[in-house]
Amino acid sequence: MPLPAASGSPRSSAPGSSRTFDQLGTPESIVRILRSQSIVTPTPVQVASLPDAFAGTDVSCQAPTGSGKTLAFGIPLVAKLAESGASKPGRPRALVITPTRELADQIADVIADLGAAAGLRVLSLVGGETLRAQQTLLAAPVDIAVVTPGRAHDLRRRKMLSLEDVQAIVVDEADMLAELGFLPDVRGLVRACPDSAQRFVFSATLNDDAAALIRDRRPSSAKVSTHRITASRVTVKNMRHLLLRVDDNDAADEVVAWIASRQDQCVIFANSKARVVQLAKFLQYYDISLGFLHGDRGQATRRAVLEAFSKGDINVLVATDVAARGIDIDSLDLVVHADPPLDAATYVHRSGRTARAGKSGTVAMVVRDRQVDDVRQLLDQAGVDAEELRAAPGLPKFVKALGARRPRRARASSDAPGNRGARGAARGSSASGKKSRVHRPKRTKKKR
Ligand code: ADP
Ligand code: MG
């Protein structure tokens, strides 16, 4: 199984370089935008990939979650397009392929911020929205399209989208695209782009199939540079792992309720859609403001829930893996695995929602006694050293470690997940359903 520290022969880059964005070749206009977002020191993955990217080389890069991969490809994309002519309607000059809708939105937001000064127009084109709306958006020139694979193919088939002008292709979260069975679709998209387009493949775990997207180039094969940034510095050191031992399922859910009642935000992962809904329903008995996400929720709802969570309007997000991959929430300090994940890579990805960009965070996994052997093996594979705690409502050590609190009963519990979703955010679908899919730059990045 591919894990962040998998072995291989790529060149590793020394972390801790003190080079600036400017020294790595970033144009001054972009350096200024980054500075306005308080981003001044490049992360190791950025140090490794930016010079190659600016030199026009294909770049394949494996780096841990939260290590700044979006900017590592976003900066060169924007720099490249800013100095090379204009785009035409329906014919983007750069294509970013990503597995989930939420990720597409998030990436498009980051790139729109960077490209604003150069007047670049960024669209996210994802499933779950009407083709007609996207047709309208594509009727104007588009510089960068951030897509999920299925929808991109749909749009191509209907001649609403052409990839013939693409100068750079990014495949982000390549391993998840592979896991979800999207690789043939991704290859199809890559093939529909000109041979000369520069290719970027980014992932937290990079498997062979994904890496081949770059390696298997047709003739006149371009130069390729491969980087692997090890996890230790960026993620593991500032991440504390707790294994919360409980007797059985009922105890597990009570413990989750105590944690969800804490003052600060957290994301809670569960293993299936049904389990997410069940947990959300259970937590609604208490005075906990929460939203929930899984792959079957409507796109507008998913977007509304995420927006409410990132604004801090809701405190708790209950989610399946597919709905939460790659999501970047500022200063989230706790991730809870309400169910142990089925494999080590998933543990790494879920946990990577916290301790991002050098901040510290805690990862707590609720483990029924019967699960503990499997879980120890999984943590071993993930290379994680977890501290074990007996967890039960009210136990001082457990309470203190997580800021857990006694849940208070909710006064009304009428808004069950069955109808429209959990409290607050899940109801907001009408509000953001009309949100334009053009990603307008925000002047400054909101920090909570
Ligand atoms: P990844 O894709 O590797 O999981 P992201 O690209 O989502 O990580 O970045 C994680 C967070 O780190 C984001 O909030 C981003 O704004 C921040 N970040 C990225 N690069 C830097 C940097 N050089 N300095 C400070 N923060 C950064
Ligand atoms: Mg990412």
Coordinates of C-alpha atoms and ligand atoms in Angstrom, one line a residue:
M1 CA 0.0 0.0 0.0
P2 CA 1.4 3.4 -0.9
L3 CA 2.0 5.5 2.1
P4 CA 3.7 8.9 2.5
A5 CA 7.0 7.5 3.4
A6 CA 7.0 4.7 0.8
S7 CA 10.3 3.7 -0.6
G8 CA 11.6 4.4 -4.1
S9 CA 14.3 6.3 -5.9
P10 CA 13.0 9.8 -6.3
R11 CA 15.2 12.6 -5.3
S12 CA 14.4 13.9 -1.8
S13 CA 14.6 17.6 -1.1
A14 CA 16.2 18.9 2.0
P15 CA 13.6 20.6 4.2
G16 CA 14.3 23.7 6.0
S17 CA 15.6 25.7 3.0
S18 CA 15.5 29.3 3.7
R19 CA 14.9 30.4 0.1
T20 CA 12.2 32.9 -0.6
F21 CA 9.4 32.6 -3.2
D22 CA 11.2 35.3 -5.1
Q23 CA 14.4 33.3 -5.2
L24 CA 12.6 30.3 -6.4
G25 CA 11.5 32.3 -9.5
T26 CA 8.0 33.4 -8.5
P27 CA 7.0 36.6 -10.3
E28 CA 6.9 39.7 -8.1
S29 CA 3.1 40.2 -8.7
I30 CA 2.4 36.8 -7.2
V31 CA 4.9 37.3 -4.3
R32 CA 2.9 40.3 -3.4
I33 CA -0.4 38.5 -3.3
L34 CA 1.1 35.7 -1.2
R35 CA 2.4 38.3 1.2
S36 CA -1.0 39.8 1.6
Q37 CA -2.1 36.4 2.7
S38 CA 0.8 36.2 5.2
I39 CA 2.4 33.5 3.1
V40 CA 6.1 34.4 2.9
T41 CA 8.2 31.3 3.5
P42 CA 7.8 28.5 1.0
T43 CA 7.1 25.0 2.3
P44 CA 9.5 22.2 1.4
V45 CA 7.2 20.9 -1.4
Q46 CA 7.1 24.4 -2.8
V47 CA 10.9 24.7 -2.5
A48 CA 11.3 21.4 -4.3
S49 CA 8.8 21.9 -7.2
L50 CA 8.7 25.6 -8.0
P51 CA 12.0 25.9 -9.9
D52 CA 11.3 22.9 -12.0
A53 CA 7.8 24.0 -12.7
F54 CA 9.0 27.4 -13.8
A55 CA 11.6 25.8 -16.0
G56 CA 8.8 24.0 -17.9
T57 CA 9.6 20.5 -16.6
D58 CA 7.0 18.0 -15.9
V59 CA 6.7 17.6 -12.1
S60 CA 5.6 14.7 -10.1
C61 CA 5.4 15.3 -6.4
Q62 CA 4.5 13.3 -3.3
A63 CA 4.2 15.3 -0.1
P64 CA 2.1 14.9 3.0
T65 CA -1.3 16.4 3.6
G66 CA -1.3 20.1 4.5
S67 CA 2.1 20.7 3.1
G68 CA 1.1 23.3 0.6
K69 CA 0.7 21.4 -2.6
T70 CA -2.0 23.6 -4.0
L71 CA 0.3 26.6 -4.2
A72 CA 3.1 24.4 -5.5
F73 CA 1.1 24.0 -8.7
G74 CA -1.1 27.0 -8.4
I75 CA 1.7 29.5 -8.5
P76 CA 3.4 28.2 -11.7
L77 CA 0.0 27.8 -13.5
V78 CA -0.9 31.4 -12.8
A79 CA 2.6 32.6 -13.7
K80 CA 2.5 30.7 -17.0
L81 CA -0.9 32.0 -18.1
A82 CA -0.3 35.5 -17.0
E83 CA 2.4 35.9 -19.5
S84 CA 1.0 34.0 -22.5
G85 CA -1.9 35.6 -24.3
A86 CA -5.6 35.3 -23.9
S87 CA -8.0 32.4 -23.6
K88 CA -11.1 31.7 -25.7
P89 CA -14.6 30.7 -24.6
G90 CA -14.8 27.0 -23.6
R91 CA -11.1 26.6 -24.2
P92 CA -9.1 26.8 -20.9
R93 CA -5.4 27.2 -21.1
A94 CA -4.9 25.1 -17.9
L95 CA -6.7 22.1 -16.6
V96 CA -6.7 20.9 -13.0
I97 CA -8.2 17.4 -12.4
T98 CA -9.3 16.5 -8.9
P99 CA -11.4 13.7 -7.4
T100 CA -14.1 15.6 -5.5
R101 CA -16.3 18.6 -5.9
E102 CA -15.3 20.1 -2.7
L103 CA -11.6 20.0 -3.6
A104 CA -12.3 21.5 -7.0
D105 CA -14.0 24.4 -5.4
Q106 CA -11.2 24.9 -2.9
I107 CA -8.5 24.7 -5.5
A108 CA -10.4 27.1 -7.7
D109 CA -10.7 29.6 -4.8
V110 CA -7.0 29.5 -4.1
I111 CA -6.0 29.9 -7.8
A112 CA -8.6 32.7 -8.3
D113 CA -7.0 34.7 -5.5
L114 CA -3.6 34.3 -7.1
G115 CA -4.7 35.0 -10.6
A116 CA -6.9 38.0 -9.8
A117 CA -4.3 40.6 -10.5
A118 CA -3.5 39.1 -13.9
G119 CA -7.3 39.0 -14.7
L120 CA -7.4 35.2 -15.0
R121 CA -10.8 33.7 -14.9
V122 CA -11.1 30.4 -13.0
L123 CA -14.0 28.0 -13.2
S124 CA -14.8 24.9 -11.2
L125 CA -16.7 22.4 -13.4
V126 CA -18.0 19.6 -11.3
G127 CA -20.8 17.0 -11.3
G128 CA -24.0 17.7 -9.4
E129 CA -24.6 21.0 -11.2
T130 CA -26.6 21.5 -14.3
L131 CA -24.8 21.4 -17.6
R132 CA -26.8 24.4 -18.7
A133 CA -25.3 26.5 -16.0
Q134 CA -21.8 25.4 -16.9
Q135 CA -22.5 26.0 -20.6
T136 CA -23.3 29.6 -19.7
L137 CA -20.1 29.9 -17.7
L138 CA -18.1 28.4 -20.6
A139 CA -19.5 30.9 -23.1
A140 CA -17.1 33.5 -21.8
P141 CA -13.3 33.0 -22.0
V142 CA -12.0 30.8 -19.3
D143 CA -8.3 30.6 -18.3
I144 CA -8.2 27.8 -15.8
A145 CA -10.7 25.0 -15.4
V146 CA -10.7 22.9 -12.3
V147 CA -12.7 19.7 -13.0
T148 CA -13.8 16.4 -11.7
P149 CA -13.2 13.8 -14.4
G150 CA -16.7 12.6 -15.2
R151 CA -18.1 16.1 -15.7
A152 CA -15.1 17.2 -17.8
H153 CA -15.8 14.3 -20.2
D154 CA -19.5 15.1 -20.3
L155 CA -18.7 18.7 -21.2
R156 CA -16.3 17.6 -23.9
R157 CA -18.8 15.2 -25.4
R158 CA -21.3 18.0 -25.7
K159 CA -18.7 20.2 -27.3
M160 CA -19.0 22.8 -24.5
L161 CA -15.4 22.3 -23.4
S162 CA -12.3 21.9 -25.6
L163 CA -8.9 21.0 -24.2
E164 CA -6.9 21.9 -27.3
D165 CA -5.5 25.1 -25.9
V166 CA -4.3 23.6 -22.6
Q167 CA -0.7 24.4 -21.8
A168 CA -0.6 22.9 -18.3
I169 CA -2.4 19.9 -16.7
V170 CA -2.5 19.2 -13.0
V171 CA -3.6 16.0 -11.5
D172 CA -4.2 16.6 -7.8
E173 CA -4.8 13.8 -5.3
A174 CA -3.7 11.4 -8.0
D175 CA -3.9 8.4 -5.7
M176 CA -7.5 9.0 -4.8
L177 CA -8.4 9.4 -8.4
A178 CA -6.8 6.0 -8.9
E179 CA -8.6 4.5 -5.9
L180 CA -12.0 5.7 -7.1
G181 CA -11.3 4.1 -10.5
F182 CA -11.0 7.5 -12.3
L183 CA -7.6 6.9 -13.9
P184 CA -8.9 5.9 -17.3
D185 CA -11.0 9.1 -17.3
V186 CA -8.0 11.1 -16.2
R187 CA -5.8 9.5 -18.9
G188 CA -8.5 10.4 -21.5
L189 CA -8.4 14.0 -20.4
V190 CA -4.6 14.1 -20.5
R191 CA -4.7 12.7 -24.0
A192 CA -7.2 15.3 -25.1
C193 CA -4.7 18.0 -24.2
P194 CA -1.8 18.9 -26.5
D195 CA 1.3 16.8 -26.2
S196 CA 3.3 19.9 -25.4
A197 CA 1.3 20.7 -22.3
Q198 CA 3.3 20.6 -19.1
R199 CA 2.2 18.0 -16.6
F200 CA 2.0 18.1 -12.9
V201 CA 1.0 15.1 -10.7
F202 CA 0.5 15.8 -7.0
S203 CA -0.5 13.5 -4.2
A204 CA 0.0 12.7 -0.6
T205 CA 0.5 9.1 -1.5
L206 CA 1.8 8.4 -5.0
N207 CA 1.3 5.0 -6.5
D208 CA 2.7 3.7 -9.7
D209 CA -0.4 4.1 -11.8
A210 CA -0.6 7.7 -10.8
A211 CA 3.0 8.4 -11.4
A212 CA 2.7 6.8 -14.8
L213 CA 0.5 9.7 -15.9
I214 CA 3.8 11.6 -16.3
R215 CA 6.2 8.9 -16.9
D216 CA 4.4 7.4 -19.9
R217 CA 4.7 10.3 -22.1
R218 CA 4.6 9.9 -25.9
P219 CA 7.8 10.5 -28.0
S220 CA 9.8 13.7 -27.7
S221 CA 9.4 12.9 -24.0
A222 CA 9.8 16.0 -21.9
K223 CA 12.1 16.3 -18.9
V224 CA 10.5 15.0 -15.7
S225 CA 11.4 15.8 -12.2
T226 CA 10.2 13.7 -9.3
H227 CA 10.2 14.9 -5.7
R228 CA 9.3 13.1 -2.5
I229 CA 9.0 15.2 0.6
T230 CA 9.0 13.1 3.7
A231 CA 6.2 13.3 6.2
S232 CA 8.2 13.7 9.3
R233 CA 8.8 17.4 9.4
V234 CA 5.6 18.7 8.1
T235 CA 2.9 16.5 9.6
V236 CA 3.9 13.9 12.1
K237 CA 5.9 15.9 14.6
N238 CA 3.1 18.4 15.3
M239 CA 0.4 15.8 15.3
R240 CA -0.6 14.0 18.5
H241 CA -2.4 10.7 18.1
L242 CA -4.7 9.3 20.7
L243 CA -6.3 6.0 20.8
L244 CA -9.5 6.2 22.8
R245 CA -10.4 2.7 24.1
V246 CA -14.2 2.1 24.7
D247 CA -16.2 -1.0 25.5
D248 CA -18.7 -1.1 22.7
N249 CA -20.7 0.9 20.1
D250 CA -22.9 2.6 22.6
A251 CA -19.9 3.8 24.6
A252 CA -18.2 4.9 21.4
D253 CA -21.1 7.2 20.5
E254 CA -21.3 8.6 24.0
V255 CA -17.6 9.4 23.9
V256 CA -18.1 11.1 20.5
A257 CA -20.9 13.2 21.9
W258 CA -18.7 14.4 24.7
I259 CA -16.0 15.4 22.2
A260 CA -18.5 17.0 19.9
S261 CA -19.6 19.2 22.8
R262 CA -16.2 20.8 23.1
Q263 CA -15.9 24.5 22.6
D264 CA -13.7 24.3 19.5
Q265 CA -14.4 22.8 16.2
C266 CA -13.7 19.3 15.1
V267 CA -14.3 17.0 12.1
I268 CA -15.6 13.5 12.8
F269 CA -15.1 10.7 10.3
A270 CA -17.3 7.7 10.0
N271 CA -17.0 4.7 7.6
S272 CA -20.2 4.9 5.6
K273 CA -23.0 7.2 4.5
A274 CA -25.5 5.4 6.7
R275 CA -23.2 5.7 9.7
V276 CA -22.7 9.4 9.1
V277 CA -26.4 10.0 9.1
Q278 CA -26.8 7.8 12.2
L279 CA -24.2 9.6 14.1
A280 CA -25.5 13.0 13.1
K281 CA -29.0 12.0 14.3
F282 CA -27.6 10.8 17.6
L283 CA -25.6 14.1 18.1
Q284 CA -28.7 16.1 17.4
Y285 CA -30.2 15.1 20.7
Y286 CA -27.7 17.3 22.1
D287 CA -27.0 21.0 21.9
I288 CA -24.3 20.6 19.2
S289 CA -24.3 22.6 16.1
L290 CA -23.3 20.3 13.3
G291 CA -23.4 19.6 9.6
F292 CA -22.8 16.3 7.8
L293 CA -21.3 15.4 4.5
H294 CA -21.4 12.3 2.3
G295 CA -21.3 11.6 -1.4
D296 CA -25.1 11.4 -1.8
R297 CA -25.9 14.9 -0.5
G298 CA -26.7 17.5 -3.2
Q299 CA -23.9 19.6 -4.4
A300 CA -25.4 22.9 -3.1
T301 CA -25.9 21.3 0.3
R302 CA -22.3 20.0 0.5
R303 CA -21.0 23.4 -0.4
A304 CA -23.3 25.1 2.1
V305 CA -22.2 22.8 4.9
L306 CA -18.5 23.3 4.2
E307 CA -18.9 27.0 4.0
A308 CA -20.7 27.1 7.3
F309 CA -18.0 25.0 8.9
S310 CA -15.2 27.1 7.5
K311 CA -16.9 30.3 8.7
G312 CA -17.3 28.8 12.1
D313 CA -21.1 28.9 12.0
I314 CA -21.2 25.2 12.9
N315 CA -18.9 23.5 15.3
V316 CA -18.9 19.9 14.2
L317 CA -18.6 18.3 10.8
V318 CA -19.5 14.6 10.5
A319 CA -18.3 13.2 7.2
T320 CA -17.4 10.2 5.1
D321 CA -13.9 10.0 3.5
V322 CA -15.0 10.8 0.0
A323 CA -16.6 14.1 1.2
A324 CA -13.6 15.2 3.2
R325 CA -10.5 14.5 1.2
G326 CA -8.1 17.3 0.8
I327 CA -10.3 19.8 2.6
D328 CA -8.3 22.6 4.1
I329 CA -9.9 24.3 7.1
D330 CA -7.7 26.8 8.8
S331 CA -6.6 26.0 12.3
L332 CA -8.7 22.9 12.9
D333 CA -7.0 21.4 15.9
L334 CA -8.9 18.1 16.2
V335 CA -9.8 15.2 13.9
V336 CA -11.9 12.3 15.3
H337 CA -12.2 8.9 13.8
A338 CA -15.5 7.8 15.2
D339 CA -14.9 4.5 13.4
P340 CA -11.3 3.3 12.8
P341 CA -10.6 3.6 9.0
L342 CA -10.2 0.5 7.0
D343 CA -6.6 1.1 5.9
A344 CA -3.6 3.1 6.9
A345 CA -3.7 5.5 3.9
T346 CA -7.2 6.6 4.9
Y347 CA -6.0 7.1 8.5
V348 CA -3.2 9.4 7.1
H349 CA -5.6 11.4 4.9
R350 CA -8.3 11.9 7.5
S351 CA -5.8 12.9 10.1
G352 CA -4.3 15.3 7.7
R353 CA -7.2 17.7 8.1
T354 CA -5.5 18.9 11.2
A355 CA -1.9 20.0 11.9
R356 CA -1.8 21.8 8.6
A357 CA 0.8 24.3 7.5
G358 CA 3.0 23.7 10.5
K359 CA 0.3 24.2 13.1
S360 CA -0.3 21.5 15.7
G361 CA -3.3 19.2 16.1
T362 CA -4.7 16.2 17.7
V363 CA -6.1 13.1 16.1
A364 CA -8.4 10.9 18.3
M365 CA -9.6 7.5 17.2
V366 CA -12.4 5.8 19.0
V367 CA -11.6 2.1 19.3
R368 CA -13.9 -0.6 20.6
D369 CA -12.1 -3.2 22.6
R370 CA -12.7 -5.8 19.9
Q371 CA -11.1 -3.7 17.3
V372 CA -7.9 -2.9 19.1
D373 CA -5.6 -5.6 17.4
D374 CA -6.6 -4.5 13.9
V375 CA -6.1 -0.9 14.8
R376 CA -2.6 -1.4 16.3
Q377 CA -1.6 -3.1 13.0
L378 CA -3.1 -0.2 11.0
L379 CA -1.2 2.4 13.1
D380 CA 2.0 0.5 12.7
Q381 CA 1.6 0.6 8.9
A382 CA 0.9 4.3 9.1
G383 CA 4.0 4.7 11.1
V384 CA 2.1 6.3 13.9
D385 CA 2.9 6.2 17.6
A386 CA -0.4 6.6 19.4
E387 CA -1.0 7.2 23.1
E388 CA -3.7 5.0 24.5
L389 CA -6.4 6.3 26.8
R390 CA -9.5 4.6 28.4
A391 CA -12.3 6.9 27.3
A392 CA -15.7 7.2 28.9
P393 CA -17.9 10.1 29.6
G394 CA -16.5 12.1 32.4
L395 CA -13.1 10.5 32.8
P396 CA -10.8 13.3 33.7
K397 CA -7.9 12.3 31.5
F398 CA -10.1 11.9 28.4
V399 CA -11.9 15.1 29.1
K400 CA -8.8 17.1 29.6
A401 CA -6.9 15.7 26.5
L402 CA -9.7 16.8 24.2
G403 CA -11.6 19.6 25.8
A404 CA -14.5 17.2 25.9
R405 CA -17.6 18.3 27.8
R406 CA -20.8 16.9 29.1
P407 CA -23.3 17.3 26.2
R408 CA -26.4 19.3 27.0
R409 CA -29.8 18.1 25.7
A410 CA -31.1 20.1 22.8
R411 CA -34.4 21.9 23.4
A412 CA -35.8 21.0 20.0
S413 CA -34.6 18.2 17.8
S414 CA -37.0 18.5 14.9
D415 CA -34.4 19.0 12.2
A416 CA -33.3 15.4 11.8
P417 CA -30.8 14.4 9.1
G418 CA -33.6 12.7 7.2
N419 CA -35.2 16.0 6.3
R420 CA -32.7 18.3 5.0
G421 CA -29.9 17.5 7.3
A422 CA -28.5 18.3 10.6
R423 CA -28.9 21.6 12.3
G424 CA -27.8 24.9 10.8
A425 CA -25.6 24.4 7.9
A426 CA -27.2 21.5 6.3
R427 CA -30.3 23.6 5.9
G428 CA -28.5 26.3 4.1
S429 CA -28.8 24.7 0.6
S430 CA -31.1 27.4 -0.6
A431 CA -28.8 30.2 0.3
S432 CA -25.8 29.0 -1.7
G433 CA -27.6 27.0 -4.3
K434 CA -27.4 30.0 -6.5
K435 CA -23.8 30.8 -5.9
S436 CA -22.0 31.4 -9.1
R437 CA -19.3 28.9 -10.0
V438 CA -17.0 31.6 -11.1
H439 CA -14.3 31.9 -8.4
R440 CA -14.0 35.5 -7.5
P441 CA -10.9 36.5 -5.7
K442 CA -11.3 37.5 -2.1
R443 CA -8.9 40.2 -1.2
T444 CA -7.5 38.7 1.9
K445 CA -7.8 35.2 3.2
K446 CA -10.0 34.9 6.2
K447 CA -8.3 33.6 9.3
R448 CA -10.2 32.5 12.2
Ligands
ADP1 P1 -2.0 20.0 0.7 O1 -2.7 20.1 -0.7 O2 -0.6 19.7 0.6 O3 -2.8 19.1 1.6 P2 -2.8 22.8 0.9 O4 -2.3 23.2 -0.4 O5 -4.3 22.6 1.1 O6 -2.1 21.4 1.4 O7 -2.2 23.8 2.0 C1 -2.5 23.7 3.4 C2 -2.5 25.0 4.1 O8 -1.2 25.6 4.1 C3 -3.4 26.1 3.4 O9 -4.2 26.7 4.3 C4 -2.4 27.0 2.7 O10 -2.9 28.3 2.7 C5 -1.3 26.9 3.7 N1 0.0 27.2 3.1 C6 0.5 26.8 1.9 N2 1.7 27.2 1.6 C7 2.1 28.0 2.7 C8 3.3 28.7 3.0 N3 4.3 28.7 2.2 N4 3.3 29.4 4.1 C9 2.2 29.4 5.0 N5 1.1 28.7 4.7 C10 1.0 28.0 3.6
MG2 MG -4.2 19.3 -1.6

